Coordinates of C-alpha atoms and ligand atoms in Angstrom, one line a residue:
X1 CA 85.5 84.8 136.7
X2 CA 81.9 85.6 136.3
X3 CA 79.9 88.7 137.1
X4 CA 76.9 87.0 138.4
X5 CA 78.1 85.1 141.4
X6 CA 79.1 87.0 144.5
X7 CA 79.5 84.5 147.4
X8 CA 83.1 83.7 146.9
X9 CA 85.4 85.1 149.6
X10 CA 87.9 87.7 148.4
X11 CA 91.0 86.2 146.9
X12 CA 93.8 86.9 149.3
X13 CA 96.4 85.9 146.7
X14 CA 95.7 89.0 144.7
X15 CA 96.7 91.2 147.5
X16 CA 99.9 89.4 148.3
X17 CA 102.7 91.9 148.2
X18 CA 100.5 95.0 148.1
X19 CA 100.8 97.0 151.2
X20 CA 99.5 100.5 152.1
X21 CA 102.7 102.3 151.0
X22 CA 103.3 100.3 147.9
X23 CA 104.2 101.8 144.5
X24 CA 100.6 101.2 143.4
X25 CA 99.3 103.4 146.2
X26 CA 101.3 106.4 145.0
X27 CA 100.9 105.9 141.3
X28 CA 99.6 108.7 139.1
X29 CA 97.1 106.3 137.6
X30 CA 94.0 105.1 139.4
X31 CA 94.5 101.4 140.1
X32 CA 91.7 99.0 141.0
X33 CA 92.2 95.4 141.6
X34 CA 89.3 93.1 141.3
X35 CA 88.7 89.5 142.4
X36 CA 87.2 86.8 140.1
X37 CA 83.7 88.0 141.0
X38 CA 84.5 91.6 139.9
X39 CA 84.6 92.9 143.4
X40 CA 87.1 95.6 144.2
X41 CA 89.8 94.4 146.6
X42 CA 92.2 97.3 146.1
X43 CA 91.6 101.0 145.3
X44 CA 94.4 103.5 145.4
X45 CA 94.4 107.2 146.2
X46 CA 94.3 108.3 142.6
X47 CA 91.2 106.1 142.1
X48 CA 89.6 108.0 144.9
X49 CA 90.4 111.3 143.2
X50 CA 89.2 110.4 139.8
X51 CA 86.0 108.6 140.7
X52 CA 85.1 110.7 143.8
X53 CA 84.4 107.5 145.8
X54 CA 86.5 106.9 148.9
X55 CA 88.2 103.6 149.5
X56 CA 85.7 102.5 152.2
X57 CA 82.8 103.0 149.7
X58 CA 84.6 101.2 146.9
X59 CA 86.1 98.1 148.5
X60 CA 83.9 95.1 148.2
X61 CA 81.7 96.7 145.6
X62 CA 81.6 95.5 142.0
X63 CA 83.9 97.5 139.7
X64 CA 80.9 98.3 137.5
X65 CA 79.1 99.9 140.4
X66 CA 81.9 102.3 141.0
X67 CA 83.2 103.0 137.5
X68 CA 79.9 103.0 135.6
X69 CA 81.6 102.9 132.2
X70 CA 79.3 102.8 129.2
X71 CA 81.0 99.5 128.4
X72 CA 80.1 98.0 131.8
X73 CA 76.6 97.3 130.4
X74 CA 77.5 96.9 126.9
X75 CA 80.3 94.4 126.5
X76 CA 82.2 94.5 129.7
X77 CA 85.9 94.6 128.7
X78 CA 87.0 92.3 131.5
X79 CA 84.5 89.7 130.6
X80 CA 85.5 90.1 126.9
X81 CA 89.1 89.5 127.8
X82 CA 88.2 86.4 129.7
X83 CA 86.1 85.1 126.8
X84 CA 88.7 85.8 124.2
X85 CA 91.7 84.8 126.3
X86 CA 93.3 88.2 125.8
X87 CA 95.4 89.3 128.7
X88 CA 95.5 93.0 128.1
X89 CA 93.2 95.7 126.6
X90 CA 93.6 99.4 126.3
X91 CA 90.9 101.8 125.3
X92 CA 89.2 105.2 125.9
X93 CA 85.8 105.7 127.5
X94 CA 84.0 107.8 130.0
X95 CA 83.4 106.9 133.6
X96 CA 80.7 108.5 135.7
X97 CA 82.0 110.0 138.9
X98 CA 80.3 109.9 142.2
X99 CA 78.7 113.3 141.5
X100 CA 77.4 112.0 138.2
X101 CA 80.0 113.8 136.0
X102 CA 81.4 112.1 132.9
X103 CA 85.2 111.8 133.1
X104 CA 87.0 110.9 129.9
X105 CA 89.5 108.2 130.7
X106 CA 92.1 105.9 129.1
X107 CA 91.9 102.5 130.6
X108 CA 94.1 99.4 130.7
X109 CA 92.8 96.1 131.9
X110 CA 94.9 93.1 132.6
X111 CA 94.2 89.7 133.8
X112 CA 95.9 88.3 136.9
X113 CA 96.6 84.7 137.0
X114 CA 97.8 82.7 140.0
X115 CA 100.7 80.2 139.8
X116 CA 98.3 77.4 138.8
X117 CA 97.4 79.7 135.8
X118 CA 93.8 80.0 136.8
X119 CA 92.3 83.5 137.0
X120 CA 92.7 85.2 140.3
X121 CA 91.4 88.6 139.3
X122 CA 92.2 91.7 137.2
X123 CA 94.0 95.0 137.3
X124 CA 92.2 98.1 136.0
X125 CA 94.5 101.1 135.5
X126 CA 92.9 104.4 134.6
X127 CA 94.2 107.7 133.5
X128 CA 92.0 110.7 133.2
X129 CA 92.4 112.4 129.8
X130 CA 92.7 116.0 128.8
X131 CA 89.2 117.4 128.1
X132 CA 90.0 117.6 124.4
X133 CA 89.9 113.8 124.4
X134 CA 86.3 113.7 125.6
X135 CA 85.4 110.4 124.1
X136 CA 81.7 110.2 124.5
X137 CA 79.7 107.1 125.4
X138 CA 77.4 106.7 128.2
X139 CA 76.1 110.2 128.6
X140 CA 74.6 110.4 125.2
X141 CA 71.1 110.5 126.6
X142 CA 72.0 113.3 129.1
X143 CA 73.4 115.3 126.2
X144 CA 70.6 114.5 123.8
X145 CA 67.4 116.3 123.5
X146 CA 64.9 115.6 120.8
X147 CA 67.6 113.9 118.8
X148 CA 69.9 117.0 119.1
X149 CA 73.3 116.1 120.6
X150 CA 75.3 118.6 122.6
X151 CA 77.1 119.3 125.8
X152 CA 77.9 122.9 124.9
X153 CA 76.8 125.3 127.6
X154 CA 74.9 127.6 125.2
X155 CA 73.1 124.7 123.6
X156 CA 72.3 123.1 127.0
X157 CA 70.7 126.4 128.0
X158 CA 68.6 126.3 124.8
X159 CA 67.6 122.7 125.7
X160 CA 66.4 124.1 129.1
X161 CA 64.2 126.8 127.6
X162 CA 63.0 124.8 124.5
X163 CA 59.9 123.4 126.2
X164 CA 58.8 126.9 127.3
X165 CA 59.5 128.3 123.8
X166 CA 57.5 125.4 122.3
X167 CA 54.5 126.1 124.5
X168 CA 54.0 129.6 123.2
X169 CA 52.8 130.6 119.8
X170 CA 55.3 133.5 119.5
X171 CA 57.2 133.6 116.2
X172 CA 60.7 132.1 116.5
X173 CA 63.7 133.0 114.5
X174 CA 66.6 130.5 114.4
X175 CA 69.9 131.9 113.2
X176 CA 73.1 129.9 112.7
X177 CA 75.6 129.0 110.1
X178 CA 74.8 126.3 107.6
X179 CA 74.7 122.9 109.1
X180 CA 74.4 124.0 112.7
X181 CA 71.1 122.2 113.2
X182 CA 68.5 124.9 112.6
X183 CA 66.0 122.5 111.1
X184 CA 66.5 120.0 113.9
X185 CA 65.6 122.7 116.4
X186 CA 62.6 123.7 114.4
X187 CA 61.4 120.1 114.4
X188 CA 62.0 119.9 118.2
X189 CA 60.0 123.0 118.9
X190 CA 57.1 121.7 116.8
X191 CA 57.3 118.3 118.5
X192 CA 57.3 119.7 121.9
X193 CA 54.4 122.0 121.2
X194 CA 50.6 121.5 121.6
X195 CA 50.5 121.7 117.8
X196 CA 52.6 118.6 117.5
X197 CA 49.6 116.5 116.2
X198 CA 49.0 119.0 113.4
X199 CA 51.3 119.4 110.5
X200 CA 54.7 121.0 110.4
X201 CA 55.0 122.5 106.9
X202 CA 58.4 123.5 105.5
X203 CA 59.1 126.0 102.8
X204 CA 62.6 126.6 101.5
X205 CA 62.4 130.2 100.5
X206 CA 65.7 130.0 98.6
X207 CA 64.7 127.1 96.5
X208 CA 61.9 128.7 94.4
X209 CA 61.6 131.8 92.2
X210 CA 59.6 134.7 93.6
X211 CA 56.4 134.0 91.6
X212 CA 56.2 130.3 92.5
X213 CA 57.1 131.1 96.1
X214 CA 54.1 133.4 96.4
X215 CA 51.7 130.7 95.2
X216 CA 53.5 128.1 97.4
X217 CA 52.9 130.4 100.5
X218 CA 49.3 131.4 99.8
X219 CA 48.0 129.1 97.1
X220 CA 45.8 130.2 94.2
X221 CA 42.3 129.9 93.0
X222 CA 41.2 128.4 89.7
X223 CA 41.9 130.6 86.8
X224 CA 44.4 132.8 88.6
X225 CA 46.8 132.2 85.7
X226 CA 46.8 130.0 82.6
X227 CA 47.9 126.8 84.3
X228 CA 45.6 127.2 87.3
X229 CA 43.1 124.6 86.4
X230 CA 41.8 124.2 89.9
X231 CA 42.2 125.8 93.4
X232 CA 45.5 125.0 95.2
X233 CA 46.1 125.4 98.9
X234 CA 49.2 127.2 99.9
X235 CA 51.6 126.1 102.6
X236 CA 50.1 128.5 105.2
X237 CA 46.7 126.8 104.8
X238 CA 48.3 123.4 104.9
X239 CA 49.9 124.3 108.2
X240 CA 46.6 125.4 109.7
X241 CA 46.6 124.3 113.4
X242 CA 50.2 123.5 113.1
X243 CA 53.6 125.2 112.4
X244 CA 55.0 126.7 109.3
X245 CA 58.8 126.6 109.0
X246 CA 60.2 129.3 106.7
X247 CA 63.7 128.1 105.9
X248 CA 66.3 130.5 104.4
X249 CA 64.0 133.4 105.2
X250 CA 66.9 135.9 104.5
X251 CA 66.6 135.1 100.8
X252 CA 63.1 136.3 100.0
X253 CA 62.5 139.3 97.8
X254 CA 61.3 142.7 99.0
X255 CA 57.9 142.4 97.4
X256 CA 57.3 139.0 98.9
X257 CA 58.4 140.4 102.3
X258 CA 55.5 142.8 102.2
X259 CA 53.0 140.0 101.6
X260 CA 54.6 137.7 104.2
X261 CA 54.4 140.5 106.7
X262 CA 50.7 140.5 106.6
X263 CA 50.4 136.8 106.8
X264 CA 52.8 136.6 109.8
X265 CA 51.2 139.6 111.5
X266 CA 47.5 139.0 111.0
X267 CA 47.6 135.3 110.2
X268 CA 45.5 136.1 107.1
X269 CA 46.1 136.4 103.4
X270 CA 44.4 136.3 100.0
X271 CA 45.3 133.4 97.7
X272 CA 46.6 134.4 94.2
X273 CA 43.7 135.4 92.0
X274 CA 41.3 135.2 94.9
X275 CA 39.1 137.8 96.5
X276 CA 38.4 136.3 99.9
X277 CA 40.7 136.6 102.8
X278 CA 41.7 133.3 104.4
X279 CA 42.4 133.1 108.1
X280 CA 44.8 130.5 109.5
X281 CA 46.1 129.5 112.9
X282 CA 49.8 128.9 112.5
X283 CA 52.9 129.2 114.5
X284 CA 55.8 130.7 112.4
X285 CA 59.3 129.4 112.8
X286 CA 61.9 130.9 110.4
X287 CA 65.5 130.1 110.0
X288 CA 68.5 131.7 108.2
X289 CA 72.2 131.5 108.0
X290 CA 72.4 135.1 107.1
X291 CA 72.6 137.9 109.6
X292 CA 69.1 139.4 109.3
X293 CA 70.0 142.4 111.5
X294 CA 72.7 143.3 108.9
X295 CA 70.3 142.8 106.1
X296 CA 67.9 145.2 107.8
X297 CA 70.6 147.8 108.2
X298 CA 71.6 147.4 104.6
X299 CA 67.9 147.9 103.6
X300 CA 67.6 144.4 102.1
X301 CA 65.2 143.1 104.7
X302 CA 62.2 144.9 106.1
X303 CA 62.5 145.9 109.6
X304 CA 58.8 145.4 110.4
X305 CA 59.0 141.8 109.1
X306 CA 62.2 141.2 111.1
X307 CA 60.5 142.3 114.3
X308 CA 57.5 140.0 113.6
X309 CA 59.7 137.0 112.9
X310 CA 62.1 137.6 115.7
X311 CA 59.8 137.6 118.8
X312 CA 62.0 134.9 120.1
X313 CA 65.5 134.3 118.7
X314 CA 67.7 131.2 119.0
X315 CA 71.3 131.7 117.9
X316 CA 73.1 128.4 117.3
X317 CA 76.8 128.4 117.9
X318 CA 78.9 126.9 115.1
X319 CA 80.9 123.8 115.6
X320 CA 84.2 125.6 115.8
X321 CA 83.0 127.2 119.0
X322 CA 82.1 123.9 120.6
X323 CA 84.8 121.3 120.1
X324 CA 83.5 119.5 123.2
X325 CA 80.6 118.3 121.0
X326 CA 82.8 116.7 118.4
X327 CA 83.4 113.4 120.2
X328 CA 79.7 113.2 121.2
X329 CA 78.6 113.8 117.6
X330 CA 81.2 111.3 116.3
X331 CA 79.8 108.7 118.6
X332 CA 76.3 109.6 117.6
X333 CA 77.0 109.3 113.9
X334 CA 78.9 106.1 114.4
X335 CA 75.9 104.6 116.2
X336 CA 73.5 105.9 113.5
X337 CA 75.6 104.7 110.6
X338 CA 76.2 101.3 112.2
X339 CA 72.5 100.8 112.5
X340 CA 71.8 102.1 109.1
X341 CA 74.5 100.1 107.3
X342 CA 74.5 97.0 109.6
X343 CA 78.2 97.8 110.4
X344 CA 80.1 97.3 113.6
X345 CA 82.5 100.2 113.8
X346 CA 83.4 100.7 117.5
X347 CA 85.2 104.0 117.6
X348 CA 87.8 106.3 116.0
X349 CA 91.5 106.1 117.0
X350 CA 92.9 108.9 119.2
X351 CA 95.0 110.5 116.5
X352 CA 92.0 110.6 114.2
X353 CA 90.0 112.3 116.9
X354 CA 92.9 114.7 117.3
X355 CA 92.5 115.7 113.6
X356 CA 88.7 116.0 113.9
X357 CA 89.1 118.2 116.9
X358 CA 91.5 120.5 115.0
X359 CA 89.5 120.8 111.8
X360 CA 87.6 124.1 111.2
X361 CA 84.2 122.7 109.9
X362 CA 83.0 125.5 107.6
X363 CA 79.9 123.2 107.1
X364 CA 79.5 122.5 110.8
X365 CA 77.7 119.4 112.0
X366 CA 76.6 118.4 108.5
X367 CA 80.2 118.4 107.4
X368 CA 81.3 116.3 110.4
X369 CA 78.5 113.9 109.4
X370 CA 79.7 113.8 105.8
X371 CA 83.3 113.2 107.0
X372 CA 82.2 110.2 109.0
X373 CA 80.1 108.9 106.1
X374 CA 83.2 109.0 104.0
X375 CA 85.2 107.2 106.7
X376 CA 82.6 104.5 107.0
X377 CA 83.0 103.7 103.3
X378 CA 86.8 103.5 103.5
X379 CA 87.0 101.7 106.9
X380 CA 87.0 98.0 106.5
X381 CA 87.8 97.1 110.1
X382 CA 86.1 98.4 113.3
X383 CA 88.2 101.4 114.2
X384 CA 88.2 104.5 112.0
X385 CA 91.8 105.6 111.3
X386 CA 93.4 108.7 110.0
X387 CA 93.6 107.4 106.4
X388 CA 89.9 106.9 106.4
X389 CA 89.3 110.7 106.7
X390 CA 89.0 112.9 103.6
X391 CA 92.5 114.3 103.1
X392 CA 91.3 118.0 103.3
X393 CA 90.7 117.4 107.0
X394 CA 94.4 116.7 107.5
X395 CA 95.4 120.1 106.2
X396 CA 98.1 121.0 103.7
X397 CA 100.2 117.9 104.3
X398 CA 97.1 115.8 103.5
X399 CA 96.4 117.8 100.4
X400 CA 99.9 117.4 99.1
X401 CA 99.8 113.7 99.8
X402 CA 96.5 113.5 97.9
X403 CA 98.0 115.4 94.9
X404 CA 101.0 113.2 94.9
X405 CA 99.0 110.0 94.9
X406 CA 96.7 111.4 92.3
X407 CA 99.6 112.5 90.0
X408 CA 101.2 109.1 90.5
X409 CA 98.0 107.5 89.4
X410 CA 97.7 109.8 86.4
X411 CA 101.2 108.9 85.4
X412 CA 100.4 105.3 85.6
X413 CA 97.3 105.6 83.5
X414 CA 99.2 107.6 81.0
X415 CA 102.0 105.1 80.8
X416 CA 99.6 102.2 80.3
X417 CA 97.7 104.1 77.5
X418 CA 100.9 105.0 75.6
X419 CA 102.2 101.5 75.8
X420 CA 99.0 99.8 74.7
X421 CA 98.6 102.3 71.8
X422 CA 102.2 101.7 70.7
X423 CA 101.6 98.0 70.8
X424 CA 98.5 98.3 68.8
X425 CA 100.4 100.2 66.1
X426 CA 103.3 97.9 66.2
X427 CA 105.5 100.5 67.9
X428 CA 104.9 103.0 65.1
X429 CA 105.3 106.3 66.8
X430 CA 103.7 108.4 64.1
X431 CA 100.5 106.5 64.3
X432 CA 100.6 106.3 68.0
X433 CA 101.0 110.1 68.4
X434 CA 98.2 110.6 65.9
X435 CA 95.8 108.4 67.8
X436 CA 96.8 109.9 71.1
X437 CA 96.4 113.4 69.7
X438 CA 99.9 114.5 70.8
X439 CA 102.9 115.7 68.8
X440 CA 105.6 113.3 68.1
X441 CA 108.1 115.2 70.1
X442 CA 105.7 115.1 73.1
X443 CA 105.4 111.3 72.7
X444 CA 109.2 111.1 72.6
X445 CA 109.5 113.2 75.8
X446 CA 107.0 111.0 77.6
X447 CA 108.7 107.8 76.5
X448 CA 112.0 109.2 77.7
X449 CA 110.4 110.0 81.1
X450 CA 108.9 106.6 81.2
X451 CA 112.4 105.1 80.7
X452 CA 111.3 103.4 77.5
X453 CA 113.5 105.4 75.1
X454 CA 114.8 102.1 73.7
X455 CA 111.4 101.6 72.3
X456 CA 111.2 105.1 70.9
Ligands
ATP1 N1 73.4 118.9 117.5 C1 73.2 118.0 116.6 N2 73.0 116.7 116.9 C2 72.9 115.7 116.0 N3 72.8 115.9 114.7 C3 72.9 117.2 114.3 C4 73.1 118.3 115.2 N4 73.2 119.4 114.5 C5 73.1 119.1 113.2 N5 72.9 117.8 113.1 C6 72.8 117.0 111.8 O1 73.5 117.8 110.9 C7 72.8 117.9 109.6 C8 72.4 119.4 109.4 O2 71.5 119.8 110.3 P1 70.3 120.8 109.9 O3 69.8 120.5 108.6 O4 69.3 120.9 111.0 O5 71.2 122.2 109.8 P2 70.8 123.6 109.2 O6 71.3 124.6 110.2 O7 69.3 123.6 108.9 O8 71.6 123.6 107.9 P3 71.4 124.6 106.6 O9 71.6 126.0 107.0 O10 72.4 124.1 105.6 O11 70.0 124.3 106.1 C9 71.5 117.0 109.8 O12 71.8 115.8 109.3 C10 71.3 117.0 111.3 O13 70.7 115.8 111.7
MG2 MG1 68.3 123.9 107.1

């Protein structure tokens, strides 16, 4: 069997015994039978439903032309089976239907051999899977924009308008919980803009105390304060011609809000200790995981500054609201970590995916990324399993399991320590309890629990 040749006639043996009203025809699974040249010789009704192609279109075509699985171009499973001599494989993927939609599917391949034991073809059985099992593969590029991965409707809408948003110079405010990708979106807007060749300067407004932050924003002139030995440019000036990204904007103090208002509104400011106004041409993008509107209502954030920053607003949904992204992101991070660490992890098992789909993700995409990072360390094979996940993702049962193992481990360490100290002191319990810093009666109790009373 070889994908490249296509002159052989269809192998009639394969179809022996399969008639129009056969069991195969009415099965709930899509069934495709292929000849040794990967051409479809049988295609049941369910296959028509799932793929959208009718029998007339499919028969005689190569299976990879009709199924268009990610793996068709990237380690064809049938070819792998032939190469490895396996007769059966079972896995999950996505096929692309006739109208170009990704359909998550579970697939079984088996090899057909004729009585002489040579290959006569293969059977491909396909079940479409519930949407919660959307294992991603092939459509990564369709759901990826500037390195941001999503198939969520709201985010796809943002992808649509992002080029337009990027072309304007209007201030942009990005709101979203921690780890939802605010910085990724800020990068994307800059990269898509005409300012892209000029700098994108970031300032984390929560990371610096107020006085330092002011000089970070606007710079200072020599002699402005004791340590100001020479002029220093502020981030607004460094961003001239480009974009300034004010991260964690909800955290700046009221007095700095006033100064920032002028810079954002008039694109001009006076460096610390200076007398001359500096004019800059910057686009302002700000981000926060706090609700600025609430802060305005509570009087903690200036309304005028809020309006200036919020000419355009992007609100990023958290990961709990878009579980459909979880398999895509899992796939994305697996690919990234494989490249980074020279690993060869293929996928995660279905029950592991089930856990990831149910987890709440207070830390959103960053947390999912960390969970997979953890799994990569523990996974020694090429499929990530439940036990490779941090136990907190598994819920209370997982926590208890963890505590149990930890306390087992602690007991073991304690037992070893007690025994070696006893040995060192020739089984003298007074010296042992002194060295261990515990009372003799405590040592006695512990020895009893350890089942070593005879030593005590
Ligand atoms: N849609 C996405 N596709 C791919 N990677 C993502 C996506 N969203 C977030 N990430 C990744 O998750 C991590 C956190 O993203 P980012 O730093 O942009 O979030 P944030 O909203 O700025 O978080 P914080 O509020 O904590 O600063 C990064 O490693 C980023 O690459
Ligand atoms: Mg951030």
